[in-house]
Amino acid sequence: MQTIFSPAESRKYQDHPKFAGVGMAMLVAQGKSDLVSVSELVIDPGVAVPVHTHEIQADSIYIVSGQGEALVNQDWTAVGPGDHILVLPGTEHGIRNTGTSPLRLFVHHSPPLY
């Protein structure tokens, strides 16, 4: 596999396939790697990604900007820029934007989800 470079100026956001009010830009899509998928999510103020699980994917979430709450070990915890969450397969998780500006995240799934 070759190195994959995703310049910021070429990033294209689309509506998330499951969650309204969430924009998604794929940096590494399932077809480009059989190891990982990487996306940037932008969650509008007042919007939540509901509690869910992934059967086989580990989910690594890095908060770039904004304020929110994430379900961490069955408790809602305040999150902000620089915070990181590692969610193991089969573990319930969710995130919601509690701020007044978009909540921006980098999400890494292994194996790929999208």
CSV table of C-alpha atoms in Angstrom, one decimal:
chain,number,residue,atom,x,y,z
A,1,MET,CA,0.0,0.0,0.0
A,2,GLN,CA,1.2,3.5,-0.8
A,3,THR,CA,1.2,6.5,1.5
A,4,ILE,CA,-2.1,8.3,1.4
A,5,PHE,CA,-1.9,12.1,1.5
A,6,SER,CA,-5.1,14.1,2.1
A,7,PRO,CA,-4.6,17.9,1.6
A,8,ALA,CA,-6.9,20.1,3.6
A,9,GLU,CA,-8.0,22.1,0.6
A,10,SER,CA,-9.2,19.0,-1.3
A,11,ARG,CA,-11.4,17.8,1.6
A,12,LYS,CA,-15.1,17.3,0.6
A,13,TYR,CA,-17.8,17.1,3.2
A,14,GLN,CA,-20.9,15.1,2.7
A,15,ASP,CA,-23.9,14.4,5.0
A,16,HIS,CA,-23.1,11.5,7.3
A,17,PRO,CA,-24.8,8.3,5.9
A,18,LYS,CA,-26.5,7.6,9.3
A,19,PHE,CA,-26.6,10.8,11.4
A,20,ALA,CA,-28.4,14.1,10.5
A,21,GLY,CA,-26.6,17.3,11.3
A,22,VAL,CA,-23.2,15.6,10.9
A,23,GLY,CA,-20.8,16.4,8.0
A,24,MET,CA,-18.2,13.8,7.1
A,25,ALA,CA,-15.0,14.1,5.0
A,26,MET,CA,-13.3,10.8,4.2
A,27,LEU,CA,-9.5,11.0,4.4
A,28,VAL,CA,-8.9,7.2,4.0
A,29,ALA,CA,-11.8,5.3,2.7
A,30,GLN,CA,-12.4,1.5,3.0
A,31,GLY,CA,-11.4,0.9,-0.6
A,32,LYS,CA,-8.0,2.7,-0.1
A,33,SER,CA,-7.0,0.6,2.9
A,34,ASP,CA,-7.9,-2.7,4.3
A,35,LEU,CA,-6.4,-1.7,7.7
A,36,VAL,CA,-8.1,1.6,8.6
A,37,SER,CA,-10.6,4.2,7.6
A,38,VAL,CA,-10.1,7.8,8.7
A,39,SER,CA,-12.6,10.6,8.5
A,40,GLU,CA,-13.2,14.1,9.8
A,41,LEU,CA,-16.6,14.7,11.3
A,42,VAL,CA,-18.3,18.1,11.9
A,43,ILE,CA,-21.2,18.0,14.3
A,44,ASP,CA,-23.6,21.0,14.3
A,45,PRO,CA,-24.4,22.7,17.7
A,46,GLY,CA,-27.2,20.8,19.5
A,47,VAL,CA,-26.7,17.6,17.4
A,48,ALA,CA,-25.8,14.2,18.8
A,49,VAL,CA,-24.3,11.0,17.4
A,50,PRO,CA,-26.5,8.6,19.3
A,51,VAL,CA,-25.2,5.8,21.5
A,52,HIS,CA,-24.1,2.9,19.3
A,53,THR,CA,-21.5,0.1,19.1
A,54,HIS,CA,-19.2,-1.3,16.4
A,55,GLU,CA,-19.0,-5.1,16.4
A,56,ILE,CA,-15.4,-5.4,15.1
A,57,GLN,CA,-14.0,-1.9,14.8
A,58,ALA,CA,-11.9,0.0,17.4
A,59,ASP,CA,-12.8,3.7,17.2
A,60,SER,CA,-10.2,6.3,17.9
A,61,ILE,CA,-11.7,9.8,18.3
A,62,TYR,CA,-9.6,13.0,18.5
A,63,ILE,CA,-11.4,16.3,19.3
A,64,VAL,CA,-10.0,19.1,17.1
A,65,SER,CA,-12.3,21.9,18.1
A,66,GLY,CA,-15.6,22.7,19.8
A,67,GLN,CA,-17.2,21.6,23.0
A,68,GLY,CA,-19.2,18.5,23.7
A,69,GLU,CA,-20.0,15.5,25.8
A,70,ALA,CA,-19.0,11.9,25.0
A,71,LEU,CA,-20.2,8.6,26.5
A,72,VAL,CA,-17.1,7.2,28.1
A,73,ASN,CA,-17.4,4.1,30.2
A,74,GLN,CA,-21.2,4.6,30.5
A,75,ASP,CA,-20.9,8.2,31.8
A,76,TRP,CA,-21.3,11.4,29.8
A,77,THR,CA,-18.0,13.3,30.0
A,78,ALA,CA,-17.2,16.8,28.9
A,79,VAL,CA,-14.8,16.9,25.9
A,80,GLY,CA,-12.9,19.6,24.1
A,81,PRO,CA,-9.9,20.3,21.9
A,82,GLY,CA,-7.0,17.9,22.3
A,83,ASP,CA,-9.0,15.2,24.0
A,84,HIS,CA,-8.8,11.6,22.7
A,85,ILE,CA,-11.1,8.7,23.2
A,86,LEU,CA,-10.3,5.0,22.3
A,87,VAL,CA,-13.4,2.9,22.0
A,88,LEU,CA,-12.9,-0.9,21.8
A,89,PRO,CA,-15.1,-3.1,19.7
A,90,GLY,CA,-18.5,-3.8,21.2
A,91,THR,CA,-18.4,-0.8,23.6
A,92,GLU,CA,-21.2,1.7,23.7
A,93,HIS,CA,-20.3,5.2,22.7
A,94,GLY,CA,-21.8,8.5,21.5
A,95,ILE,CA,-21.0,12.1,21.3
A,96,ARG,CA,-23.0,15.3,21.3
A,97,ASN,CA,-22.2,19.0,20.6
A,98,THR,CA,-23.0,21.1,23.7
A,99,GLY,CA,-21.4,24.2,22.4
A,100,THR,CA,-22.4,27.1,20.1
A,101,SER,CA,-19.9,26.3,17.3
A,102,PRO,CA,-19.3,23.1,15.3
A,103,LEU,CA,-17.7,20.1,17.1
A,104,ARG,CA,-14.8,18.9,14.8
A,105,LEU,CA,-13.4,15.4,15.3
A,106,PHE,CA,-10.9,13.0,13.6
A,107,VAL,CA,-12.2,9.5,13.7
A,108,HIS,CA,-10.1,6.4,13.0
A,109,HIS,CA,-11.7,3.0,12.6
A,110,SER,CA,-9.7,-0.3,12.5
A,111,PRO,CA,-10.6,-2.3,10.6
A,112,PRO,CA,-12.3,0.1,8.2
A,113,LEU,CA,-15.9,1.1,8.7
A,114,TYR,CA,-16.6,3.3,5.7
